[in-house]
mmCIF file of C-alpha atoms in Angstrom:
data_model
loop_
_atom_site.group_PDB
_atom_site.id
_atom_site.type_symbol
_atom_site.label_atom_id
_atom_site.label_comp_id
_atom_site.label_asym_id
_atom_site.label_seq_id
_atom_site.Cartn_x
_atom_site.Cartn_y
_atom_site.Cartn_z
ATOM 1 C CA MET A 837 26.917 22.607 -4.388
ATOM 2 C CA LEU A 838 27.279 19.469 -6.925
ATOM 3 C CA GLY A 839 26.540 17.721 -4.115
ATOM 4 C CA ASN A 840 22.858 19.251 -3.494
ATOM 5 C CA VAL A 841 21.635 19.467 -7.019
ATOM 6 C CA ALA A 842 22.273 15.420 -7.719
ATOM 7 C CA GLU A 843 20.557 15.282 -3.956
ATOM 8 C CA THR A 844 17.569 17.075 -5.507
ATOM 9 C CA LYS A 845 16.645 14.911 -8.592
ATOM 10 C CA LYS A 846 17.051 11.520 -6.916
ATOM 11 C CA VAL A 847 13.879 10.571 -7.024
ATOM 12 C CA HIS A 848 12.712 7.794 -4.732
ATOM 13 C CA ALA A 849 11.241 5.276 -7.124
ATOM 14 C CA ASP A 850 14.357 4.322 -7.827
ATOM 15 C CA SER A 851 14.831 3.013 -5.009
ATOM 16 C CA SER A 852 12.438 0.001 -5.132
ATOM 17 C CA THR A 853 13.624 -0.320 -9.226
ATOM 18 C CA PHE A 854 15.888 -3.433 -9.024
ATOM 19 C CA THR A 855 17.946 -5.176 -11.806
ATOM 20 C CA GLN A 856 17.367 -8.063 -13.328
ATOM 21 C CA GLY A 857 19.862 -10.898 -12.235
ATOM 22 C CA LEU A 858 21.008 -10.292 -8.794
ATOM 23 C CA SER A 859 20.178 -13.221 -6.426
ATOM 24 C CA LYS A 860 17.437 -13.240 -3.007
ATOM 25 C CA GLN A 861 20.205 -12.534 -0.718
ATOM 26 C CA GLU A 862 21.073 -9.438 -2.440
ATOM 27 C CA VAL A 863 17.979 -8.157 -3.072
ATOM 28 C CA TYR A 864 17.070 -8.735 0.747
ATOM 29 C CA ALA A 865 20.327 -6.396 1.035
ATOM 30 C CA GLN A 866 19.245 -3.677 -1.373
ATOM 31 C CA ILE A 867 16.025 -4.015 0.455
ATOM 32 C CA ARG A 868 17.018 -2.747 4.173
ATOM 33 C CA GLU A 869 20.143 -1.010 2.359
ATOM 34 C CA GLN A 870 17.112 1.875 0.963
ATOM 35 C CA ALA A 871 14.794 0.898 3.733
ATOM 36 C CA GLU A 872 17.028 2.081 5.928
ATOM 37 C CA GLY A 873 17.677 5.450 3.419
ATOM 38 C CA LEU A 874 13.990 5.626 4.312
ATOM 39 C CA PHE A 875 13.686 5.539 7.326
ATOM 40 C CA PHE A 876 16.284 8.064 8.598
ATOM 41 C CA GLU A 877 14.843 10.979 10.460
ATOM 42 C CA GLN A 878 11.788 9.357 10.389
ATOM 43 C CA ARG A 879 9.686 7.253 12.913
ATOM 44 C CA ASN A 880 5.787 7.480 11.177
ATOM 45 C CA TRP A 881 5.275 3.672 11.399
ATOM 46 C CA VAL A 882 2.372 4.177 8.583
ATOM 47 C CA CYS A 883 4.750 6.356 6.114
ATOM 48 C CA ASN A 884 7.416 3.981 6.816
ATOM 49 C CA LEU A 885 5.648 0.337 6.189
ATOM 50 C CA ALA A 886 4.603 1.512 3.021
ATOM 51 C CA ASN A 887 7.359 2.016 1.346
ATOM 52 C CA THR A 888 8.604 -1.137 2.526
ATOM 53 C CA ALA A 889 5.814 -2.969 1.437
ATOM 54 C CA SER A 890 6.564 -1.099 -2.461
ATOM 55 C CA LEU A 891 10.276 -2.704 -1.784
ATOM 56 C CA LEU A 892 9.054 -6.049 -0.593
ATOM 57 C CA TRP A 893 7.108 -6.437 -3.568
ATOM 58 C CA HIS A 894 9.036 -4.721 -6.595
ATOM 59 C CA GLY A 895 12.097 -6.881 -5.157
ATOM 60 C CA LEU A 896 11.325 -10.077 -4.219
ATOM 61 C CA ARG A 897 9.257 -10.215 -8.095
ATOM 62 C CA SER A 898 12.264 -9.139 -10.170
ATOM 63 C CA LEU A 899 13.543 -12.586 -9.141
ATOM 64 C CA PRO A 900 12.902 -15.770 -10.690
ATOM 65 C CA PRO A 901 10.002 -18.319 -10.281
ATOM 66 C CA PRO A 902 8.861 -18.821 -7.216
ATOM 67 C CA SER A 903 9.501 -15.613 -7.037
ATOM 68 C CA SER A 904 8.051 -13.943 -8.771
ATOM 69 C CA SER A 905 4.407 -15.180 -8.332
ATOM 70 C CA VAL A 906 4.664 -13.051 -5.565
ATOM 71 C CA ASN A 907 1.129 -11.776 -5.352
ATOM 72 C CA TRP A 908 0.739 -9.765 -1.703
ATOM 73 C CA ALA A 909 3.285 -8.151 0.298
ATOM 74 C CA GLY A 910 2.215 -5.873 3.222
ATOM 75 C CA PHE A 911 1.720 -5.460 7.188
ATOM 76 C CA TYR A 912 -0.834 -6.110 9.236
ATOM 77 C CA VAL A 913 -0.334 -4.191 13.328
ATOM 78 C CA LEU A 914 -2.012 -4.754 16.490
ATOM 79 C CA ASP A 915 -5.443 -3.406 16.486
ATOM 80 C CA ALA A 916 -6.031 -0.252 18.943
ATOM 81 C CA SER A 917 -9.346 -0.971 18.974
ATOM 82 C CA LYS A 918 -9.413 -5.039 20.398
ATOM 83 C CA PRO A 919 -7.191 -6.536 22.500
ATOM 84 C CA ASN A 920 -5.224 -9.842 20.389
ATOM 85 C CA GLN A 921 -6.452 -8.426 17.094
ATOM 86 C CA LEU A 922 -4.572 -7.599 14.006
ATOM 87 C CA ILE A 923 -6.184 -4.824 11.381
ATOM 88 C CA LEU A 924 -4.907 -4.386 7.424
ATOM 89 C CA GLY A 925 -2.038 -2.230 7.524
ATOM 90 C CA PRO A 926 0.026 -0.835 3.840
ATOM 91 C CA PHE A 927 0.572 -3.518 0.878
ATOM 92 C CA GLN A 928 0.428 -4.400 -2.539
ATOM 93 C CA GLY A 929 -1.607 -6.615 -4.495
ATOM 94 C CA GLN A 930 -5.322 -6.805 -4.667
ATOM 95 C CA VAL A 931 -7.443 -6.683 -2.397
ATOM 96 C CA ALA A 932 -6.659 -8.047 1.798
ATOM 97 C CA CYS A 933 -9.293 -9.004 4.731
ATOM 98 C CA GLN A 934 -9.359 -6.178 7.350
ATOM 99 C CA THR A 935 -9.252 -8.028 10.859
ATOM 100 C CA ILE A 936 -7.532 -11.433 12.023
ATOM 101 C CA ALA A 937 -8.061 -12.443 15.385
ATOM 102 C CA PHE A 938 -4.776 -14.063 17.107
ATOM 103 C CA GLY A 939 -4.844 -17.332 16.695
ATOM 104 C CA ARG A 940 -6.526 -17.548 13.325
ATOM 105 C CA GLY A 941 -4.643 -18.684 10.579
ATOM 106 C CA VAL A 942 -1.188 -17.945 8.933
ATOM 107 C CA CYS A 943 -0.338 -14.289 10.055
ATOM 108 C CA GLY A 944 -2.615 -15.122 13.849
ATOM 109 C CA ALA A 945 0.471 -17.934 14.229
ATOM 110 C CA ALA A 946 2.529 -15.518 14.186
ATOM 111 C CA ALA A 947 0.658 -12.916 16.407
ATOM 112 C CA GLN A 948 0.052 -15.403 18.977
ATOM 113 C CA THR A 949 3.301 -17.378 19.430
ATOM 114 C CA GLY A 950 5.914 -14.103 18.373
ATOM 115 C CA ALA A 951 7.923 -17.046 15.310
ATOM 116 C CA THR A 952 7.462 -16.597 12.019
ATOM 117 C CA GLN A 953 5.688 -19.247 10.042
ATOM 118 C CA LEU A 954 6.533 -19.980 6.983
ATOM 119 C CA VAL A 955 4.290 -22.385 5.478
ATOM 120 C CA GLU A 956 4.959 -24.507 2.173
ATOM 121 C CA ASP A 957 0.915 -25.032 1.034
ATOM 122 C CA VAL A 958 -1.400 -22.979 3.045
ATOM 123 C CA ASP A 959 -4.149 -25.084 2.313
ATOM 124 C CA LYS A 960 -2.282 -27.372 4.388
ATOM 125 C CA PHE A 961 -2.421 -24.779 7.189
ATOM 126 C CA PRO A 962 -5.428 -25.407 9.800
ATOM 127 C CA GLY A 963 -7.781 -22.256 9.811
ATOM 128 C CA HIS A 964 -6.077 -21.071 7.205
ATOM 129 C CA ILE A 965 -7.989 -17.502 6.466
ATOM 130 C CA ALA A 966 -7.902 -17.560 2.359
ATOM 131 C CA CYS A 967 -7.810 -13.610 1.712
ATOM 132 C CA ASP A 968 -6.987 -15.181 -3.138
ATOM 133 C CA ALA A 969 -8.215 -18.222 -2.926
ATOM 134 C CA ALA A 970 -4.685 -17.720 -6.483
ATOM 135 C CA SER A 971 -1.994 -17.811 -2.845
ATOM 136 C CA LYS A 972 -0.775 -21.062 -2.303
ATOM 137 C CA SER A 973 2.522 -20.347 0.409
ATOM 138 C CA GLU A 974 2.828 -17.914 2.393
ATOM 139 C CA ILE A 975 5.387 -16.620 4.973
ATOM 140 C CA VAL A 976 4.857 -14.421 7.784
ATOM 141 C CA VAL A 977 7.433 -12.530 10.265
ATOM 142 C CA PRO A 978 6.686 -10.996 13.419
ATOM 143 C CA ILE A 979 7.886 -7.453 14.666
ATOM 144 C CA VAL A 980 8.907 -7.283 17.701
ATOM 145 C CA GLN A 981 8.939 -4.235 19.599
ATOM 146 C CA ASN A 982 10.056 -4.546 23.407
ATOM 147 C CA GLY A 983 9.344 -8.100 23.628
ATOM 148 C CA ARG A 984 5.944 -7.417 23.015
ATOM 149 C CA VAL A 985 4.305 -7.782 18.750
ATOM 150 C CA VAL A 986 3.723 -4.914 17.323
ATOM 151 C CA ALA A 987 3.008 -5.793 13.375
ATOM 152 C CA ILE A 988 4.078 -9.040 11.218
ATOM 153 C CA ILE A 989 5.336 -9.114 7.440
ATOM 154 C CA ASP A 990 2.248 -10.550 5.377
ATOM 155 C CA ILE A 991 3.947 -12.310 1.775
ATOM 156 C CA ASP A 992 1.593 -14.197 -0.390
ATOM 157 C CA CYS A 993 2.656 -16.629 -3.250
ATOM 158 C CA ALA A 994 0.561 -17.934 -5.974
ATOM 159 C CA GLU A 995 3.115 -20.725 -6.056
ATOM 160 C CA LEU A 996 4.041 -23.476 -3.583
ATOM 161 C CA ASN A 997 6.401 -23.420 -1.730
ATOM 162 C CA GLY A 998 6.649 -19.714 -2.586
ATOM 163 C CA PHE A 999 9.742 -19.357 0.276
ATOM 164 C CA ASP A 1000 12.531 -20.852 1.807
ATOM 165 C CA GLU A 1001 15.200 -20.007 4.901
ATOM 166 C CA GLU A 1002 16.548 -16.878 2.677
ATOM 167 C CA ASP A 1003 13.471 -15.335 3.236
ATOM 168 C CA LYS A 1004 13.689 -16.908 6.284
ATOM 169 C CA THR A 1005 16.693 -14.895 7.597
ATOM 170 C CA GLY A 1006 15.770 -11.540 4.941
ATOM 171 C CA LEU A 1007 12.317 -11.053 6.909
ATOM 172 C CA GLU A 1008 13.517 -11.038 10.469
ATOM 173 C CA GLU A 1009 16.557 -8.397 9.203
ATOM 174 C CA LEU A 1010 13.908 -6.518 8.451
ATOM 175 C CA ALA A 1011 11.533 -6.697 10.492
ATOM 176 C CA GLN A 1012 14.863 -5.763 13.071
ATOM 177 C CA LEU A 1013 15.290 -2.882 11.410
ATOM 178 C CA ILE A 1014 11.383 -2.066 11.189
ATOM 179 C CA ALA A 1015 11.216 -2.473 14.898
ATOM 180 C CA GLU A 1016 14.076 -0.145 16.055
ATOM 181 C CA SER A 1017 13.475 2.469 13.351
ATOM 182 C CA SER A 1018 9.666 3.355 13.363
ATOM 183 C CA ASP A 1019 7.098 4.382 16.778
ATOM 184 C CA PHE A 1020 4.018 1.760 16.660
ATOM 185 C CA MET B 1422 -26.939 -21.586 7.104
ATOM 186 C CA LEU B 1423 -26.383 -21.400 3.653
ATOM 187 C CA GLY B 1424 -26.379 -17.592 3.318
ATOM 188 C CA ASN B 1425 -23.308 -18.032 5.845
ATOM 189 C CA VAL B 1426 -21.295 -20.663 3.792
ATOM 190 C CA ALA B 1427 -21.976 -18.272 0.898
ATOM 191 C CA GLU B 1428 -19.738 -15.423 2.684
ATOM 192 C CA THR B 1429 -16.889 -17.090 4.236
ATOM 193 C CA LYS B 1430 -15.787 -18.618 0.541
ATOM 194 C CA LYS B 1431 -16.423 -14.680 -0.786
ATOM 195 C CA VAL B 1432 -12.034 -14.169 -0.632
ATOM 196 C CA HIS B 1433 -11.304 -9.957 -0.701
ATOM 197 C CA ALA B 1434 -8.952 -9.847 -3.632
ATOM 198 C CA ASP B 1435 -12.188 -10.619 -5.335
ATOM 199 C CA SER B 1436 -13.199 -7.450 -4.764
ATOM 200 C CA SER B 1437 -10.737 -6.054 -7.019
ATOM 201 C CA THR B 1438 -11.142 -7.980 -9.731
ATOM 202 C CA PHE B 1439 -12.350 -5.874 -12.402
ATOM 203 C CA THR B 1440 -13.770 -7.154 -16.210
ATOM 204 C CA GLN B 1441 -12.478 -5.711 -18.832
ATOM 205 C CA GLY B 1442 -14.326 -4.001 -20.938
ATOM 206 C CA LEU B 1443 -15.971 -1.510 -18.678
ATOM 207 C CA SER B 1444 -16.032 2.413 -19.065
ATOM 208 C CA LYS B 1445 -14.623 4.287 -16.593
ATOM 209 C CA GLN B 1446 -17.961 5.318 -15.166
ATOM 210 C CA GLU B 1447 -17.926 1.507 -14.413
ATOM 211 C CA VAL B 1448 -14.797 1.206 -13.084
ATOM 212 C CA TYR B 1449 -15.307 4.365 -10.435
ATOM 213 C CA ALA B 1450 -19.129 3.169 -9.101
ATOM 214 C CA GLN B 1451 -17.281 -1.020 -8.666
ATOM 215 C CA ILE B 1452 -14.611 1.080 -6.539
ATOM 216 C CA ARG B 1453 -17.135 2.880 -4.473
ATOM 217 C CA GLU B 1454 -19.165 0.056 -4.857
ATOM 218 C CA GLN B 1455 -16.844 -2.238 -3.417
ATOM 219 C CA ALA B 1456 -14.982 0.547 -1.076
ATOM 220 C CA GLU B 1457 -18.624 0.612 1.389
ATOM 221 C CA GLY B 1458 -18.671 -3.270 1.727
ATOM 222 C CA LEU B 1459 -14.919 -2.598 3.324
ATOM 223 C CA PHE B 1460 -15.719 -0.021 4.969
ATOM 224 C CA PHE B 1461 -19.240 -1.913 7.189
ATOM 225 C CA GLU B 1462 -18.082 -0.978 10.041
ATOM 226 C CA GLN B 1463 -14.855 -0.918 10.077
ATOM 227 C CA ARG B 1464 -13.302 3.343 10.805
ATOM 228 C CA ASN B 1465 -9.554 2.813 10.637
ATOM 229 C CA TRP B 1466 -8.480 5.288 8.283
ATOM 230 C CA VAL B 1467 -5.054 2.844 7.791
ATOM 231 C CA CYS B 1468 -6.797 -0.414 6.703
ATOM 232 C CA ASN B 1469 -9.238 1.527 4.395
ATOM 233 C CA LEU B 1470 -7.230 3.697 2.776
ATOM 234 C CA ALA B 1471 -5.223 0.689 2.645
ATOM 235 C CA ASN B 1472 -8.264 -1.502 0.671
ATOM 236 C CA THR B 1473 -9.347 1.530 -1.898
ATOM 237 C CA ALA B 1474 -6.123 2.520 -3.048
ATOM 238 C CA SER B 1475 -5.506 -1.225 -4.333
ATOM 239 C CA LEU B 1476 -9.240 -1.209 -5.762
ATOM 240 C CA LEU B 1477 -7.932 2.694 -7.363
ATOM 241 C CA TRP B 1478 -4.536 0.064 -8.005
ATOM 242 C CA HIS B 1479 -6.859 -2.329 -9.869
ATOM 243 C CA GLY B 1480 -9.946 -0.703 -11.538
ATOM 244 C CA LEU B 1481 -7.741 1.925 -13.128
ATOM 245 C CA ARG B 1482 -5.225 -0.661 -14.777
ATOM 246 C CA SER B 1483 -8.163 -1.930 -15.905
ATOM 247 C CA LEU B 1484 -9.594 0.441 -18.524
ATOM 248 C CA PRO B 1485 -7.249 0.740 -22.031
ATOM 249 C CA PRO B 1486 -5.078 4.000 -22.378
ATOM 250 C CA PRO B 1487 -4.227 5.930 -21.143
ATOM 251 C CA SER B 1488 -5.186 4.676 -17.231
ATOM 252 C CA SER B 1489 -3.897 1.449 -18.039
ATOM 253 C CA SER B 1490 -0.314 3.240 -17.669
ATOM 254 C CA VAL B 1491 -1.650 4.413 -13.918
ATOM 255 C CA ASN B 1492 1.687 3.931 -12.093
ATOM 256 C CA TRP B 1493 0.968 5.165 -9.005
ATOM 257 C CA ALA B 1494 -2.261 5.131 -6.674
ATOM 258 C CA GLY B 1495 -2.652 6.380 -3.027
ATOM 259 C CA PHE B 1496 -2.927 8.348 -0.061
ATOM 260 C CA TYR B 1497 -0.392 10.834 1.691
ATOM 261 C CA VAL B 1498 -2.401 12.165 4.841
ATOM 262 C CA LEU B 1499 -2.271 15.353 7.596
ATOM 263 C CA ASP B 1500 1.190 15.060 9.710
ATOM 264 C CA ALA B 1501 0.936 14.616 13.360
ATOM 265 C CA SER B 1502 4.633 15.848 13.841
ATOM 266 C CA LYS B 1503 4.010 19.089 12.019
ATOM 267 C CA PRO B 1504 1.868 21.492 11.328
ATOM 268 C CA ASN B 1505 1.001 22.235 7.371
ATOM 269 C CA GLN B 1506 2.837 18.672 6.200
ATOM 270 C CA LEU B 1507 1.274 15.805 4.767
ATOM 271 C CA ILE B 1508 2.376 12.292 5.594
ATOM 272 C CA LEU B 1509 3.083 8.938 3.139
ATOM 273 C CA GLY B 1510 0.187 6.954 3.862
ATOM 274 C CA PRO B 1511 -1.102 3.595 2.210
ATOM 275 C CA PHE B 1512 -0.395 3.280 -1.633
ATOM 276 C CA GLN B 1513 0.229 0.736 -4.668
ATOM 277 C CA GLY B 1514 3.141 0.954 -6.446
ATOM 278 C CA GLN B 1515 6.918 2.241 -6.418
ATOM 279 C CA VAL B 1516 8.286 3.940 -3.255
ATOM 280 C CA ALA B 1517 7.344 7.649 -2.983
ATOM 281 C CA CYS B 1518 8.733 11.046 -0.923
ATOM 282 C CA GLN B 1519 7.769 10.607 2.891
ATOM 283 C CA THR B 1520 6.285 14.207 3.170
ATOM 284 C CA ILE B 1521 5.808 17.394 1.710
ATOM 285 C CA ALA B 1522 4.701 20.737 2.434
ATOM 286 C CA PHE B 1523 1.305 22.297 2.231
ATOM 287 C CA GLY B 1524 1.785 24.194 -0.940
ATOM 288 C CA ARG B 1525 4.920 21.819 -2.950
ATOM 289 C CA GLY B 1526 3.834 20.693 -5.222
ATOM 290 C CA VAL B 1527 0.565 19.319 -6.877
ATOM 291 C CA CYS B 1528 0.293 17.034 -3.657
ATOM 292 C CA GLY B 1529 0.814 20.326 -1.475
ATOM 293 C CA ALA B 1530 -1.611 22.768 -4.116
ATOM 294 C CA ALA B 1531 -4.606 19.904 -3.432
ATOM 295 C CA ALA B 1532 -3.963 20.057 0.296
ATOM 296 C CA GLN B 1533 -3.550 23.784 0.599
ATOM 297 C CA THR B 1534 -6.639 25.069 -1.480
ATOM 298 C CA GLY B 1535 -9.151 22.338 -0.494
ATOM 299 C CA ALA B 1536 -9.143 22.067 -4.371
ATOM 300 C CA THR B 1537 -8.778 18.626 -6.487
ATOM 301 C CA GLN B 1538 -5.897 19.750 -9.314
ATOM 302 C CA LEU B 1539 -5.913 17.989 -12.563
ATOM 303 C CA VAL B 1540 -2.287 17.968 -14.451
ATOM 304 C CA GLU B 1541 -1.812 17.017 -18.265
ATOM 305 C CA ASP B 1542 1.847 17.822 -17.256
ATOM 306 C CA VAL B 1543 3.676 16.963 -14.581
ATOM 307 C CA ASP B 1544 6.682 19.071 -15.532
ATOM 308 C CA LYS B 1545 4.421 22.768 -16.350
ATOM 309 C CA PHE B 1546 3.360 22.509 -12.714
ATOM 310 C CA PRO B 1547 5.072 24.840 -11.025
ATOM 311 C CA GLY B 1548 7.692 22.962 -8.600
ATOM 312 C CA HIS B 1549 6.204 19.540 -9.281
ATOM 313 C CA ILE B 1550 8.494 17.527 -7.326
ATOM 314 C CA ALA B 1551 9.522 14.168 -9.215
ATOM 315 C CA CYS B 1552 9.181 11.314 -6.374
ATOM 316 C CA ASP B 1553 9.334 9.387 -10.034
ATOM 317 C CA ALA B 1554 10.413 10.643 -13.334
ATOM 318 C CA ALA B 1555 8.309 8.247 -15.895
ATOM 319 C CA SER B 1556 5.314 10.352 -14.142
ATOM 320 C CA LYS B 1557 3.736 12.466 -16.654
ATOM 321 C CA SER B 1558 0.364 13.559 -15.399
ATOM 322 C CA GLU B 1559 -1.319 13.262 -12.323
ATOM 323 C CA ILE B 1560 -4.636 14.280 -10.375
ATOM 324 C CA VAL B 1561 -4.671 15.266 -6.486
ATOM 325 C CA VAL B 1562 -7.851 15.418 -4.556
ATOM 326 C CA PRO B 1563 -8.126 16.367 -1.414
ATOM 327 C CA ILE B 1564 -10.638 14.827 1.552
ATOM 328 C CA VAL B 1565 -12.014 16.935 3.415
ATOM 329 C CA GLN B 1566 -13.464 16.231 6.984
ATOM 330 C CA ASN B 1567 -15.518 19.074 8.907
ATOM 331 C CA GLY B 1568 -14.134 21.269 7.367
ATOM 332 C CA ARG B 1569 -10.632 20.414 7.305
ATOM 333 C CA VAL B 1570 -8.163 18.840 4.733
ATOM 334 C CA VAL B 1571 -7.382 15.703 6.480
ATOM 335 C CA ALA B 1572 -5.524 13.455 3.530
ATOM 336 C CA ILE B 1573 -5.181 13.369 -0.808
ATOM 337 C CA ILE B 1574 -5.711 10.695 -3.142
ATOM 338 C CA ASP B 1575 -3.403 11.248 -5.290
ATOM 339 C CA ILE B 1576 -2.634 9.378 -8.982
ATOM 340 C CA ASP B 1577 -0.152 9.781 -11.557
ATOM 341 C CA CYS B 1578 0.234 8.379 -15.151
ATOM 342 C CA ALA B 1579 3.208 7.103 -17.032
ATOM 343 C CA GLU B 1580 1.312 8.952 -20.089
ATOM 344 C CA LEU B 1581 0.211 13.292 -20.523
ATOM 345 C CA ASN B 1582 -3.272 13.509 -20.029
ATOM 346 C CA GLY B 1583 -3.388 10.968 -18.128
ATOM 347 C CA PHE B 1584 -6.725 12.183 -15.854
ATOM 348 C CA ASP B 1585 -10.262 13.650 -17.362
ATOM 349 C CA GLU B 1586 -13.133 15.041 -16.035
ATOM 350 C CA GLU B 1587 -14.771 11.603 -15.114
ATOM 351 C CA ASP B 1588 -11.255 10.847 -12.879
ATOM 352 C CA LYS B 1589 -11.967 14.243 -11.009
ATOM 353 C CA THR B 1590 -15.888 13.280 -10.254
ATOM 354 C CA GLY B 1591 -15.084 9.635 -9.366
ATOM 355 C CA LEU B 1592 -12.317 10.735 -7.383
ATOM 356 C CA GLU B 1593 -13.628 13.462 -5.579
ATOM 357 C CA GLU B 1594 -16.669 10.639 -4.762
ATOM 358 C CA LEU B 1595 -14.526 8.424 -2.878
ATOM 359 C CA ALA B 1596 -13.451 10.907 -1.574
ATOM 360 C CA GLN B 1597 -16.177 12.031 0.645
ATOM 361 C CA LEU B 1598 -17.190 8.569 0.474
ATOM 362 C CA ILE B 1599 -14.324 7.818 2.674
ATOM 363 C CA ALA B 1600 -14.699 11.524 4.346
ATOM 364 C CA GLU B 1601 -18.117 10.033 5.536
ATOM 365 C CA SER B 1602 -16.643 6.058 6.595
ATOM 366 C CA SER B 1603 -12.461 6.518 8.264
ATOM 367 C CA ASP B 1604 -11.632 8.872 11.062
ATOM 368 C CA PHE B 1605 -8.768 10.160 11.013
#
């Protein structure tokens, strides 16, 4: 069948190719739509977060500044080996801190409070953990499953004020999709 | 103590910064050395492979062509939900195929045979899976623990003949370090 032939020829890399000139809302809509397709019949969290990190990285960097200066996009998850600790999950960008205690820095605050942290200037955030001195602003969105934070989305930007309310909305919708679609 | 102050100031991102002008052997030596440091007292495979994918991506792309054209670097691991199937692990690059059956394509061949696959031209490899049409050559190195393939290192290049015997040696040494240092 022709339909099947077309299906076979579709390459996954195209999912993370974003047309220049899209609005931020359109980029988040494409990320969500592609993630939904990639999560179909696949609930493995490592696999799903690895592909989502790629979507976020390529989507945000296709936008005008400051989003084009995103320099880290990925996930921390609950560390099964230690209570109240996050451990590094799939990401795109430079090498990152392996573990983060609940309450420490921007990621730890999101994990402890269950609330999105939108930080315009990380140097002004009490107890900020500098995994990368180049990062100037950050957004961290908790992924909540059965009332419990199971992971966080963490995105850094090399510019101040790298994120806004559109990022918050787009990432919170994505966090909900991940929570519904993946087994942690 | 001064030592502790210095320790605190060290940022993880620097681990994946590679000086221009290093030889390929020197880059693999730095990747191995940094990986050893990152794996110290940390055996979580997701965390360790996520950071190693970052080291490989930044290390290889710091080299002259063809290594600078590496367009995917990451891992597939045994899929606990289905025998003889690989599932996507941490990576850097564009979105990738979620699962690969043992014996299918370059990754599947490495998993099935337990032998490194160095492929000069992926279009000539029987049953090649084109996750990304831009990928022209590939190297896949099995990670063997207790006599069993538990994961594979997979690197794609957008040029033909992207990899050579130095890559094979460097990646096989890295695969052994990962097998010794991580719990799968």
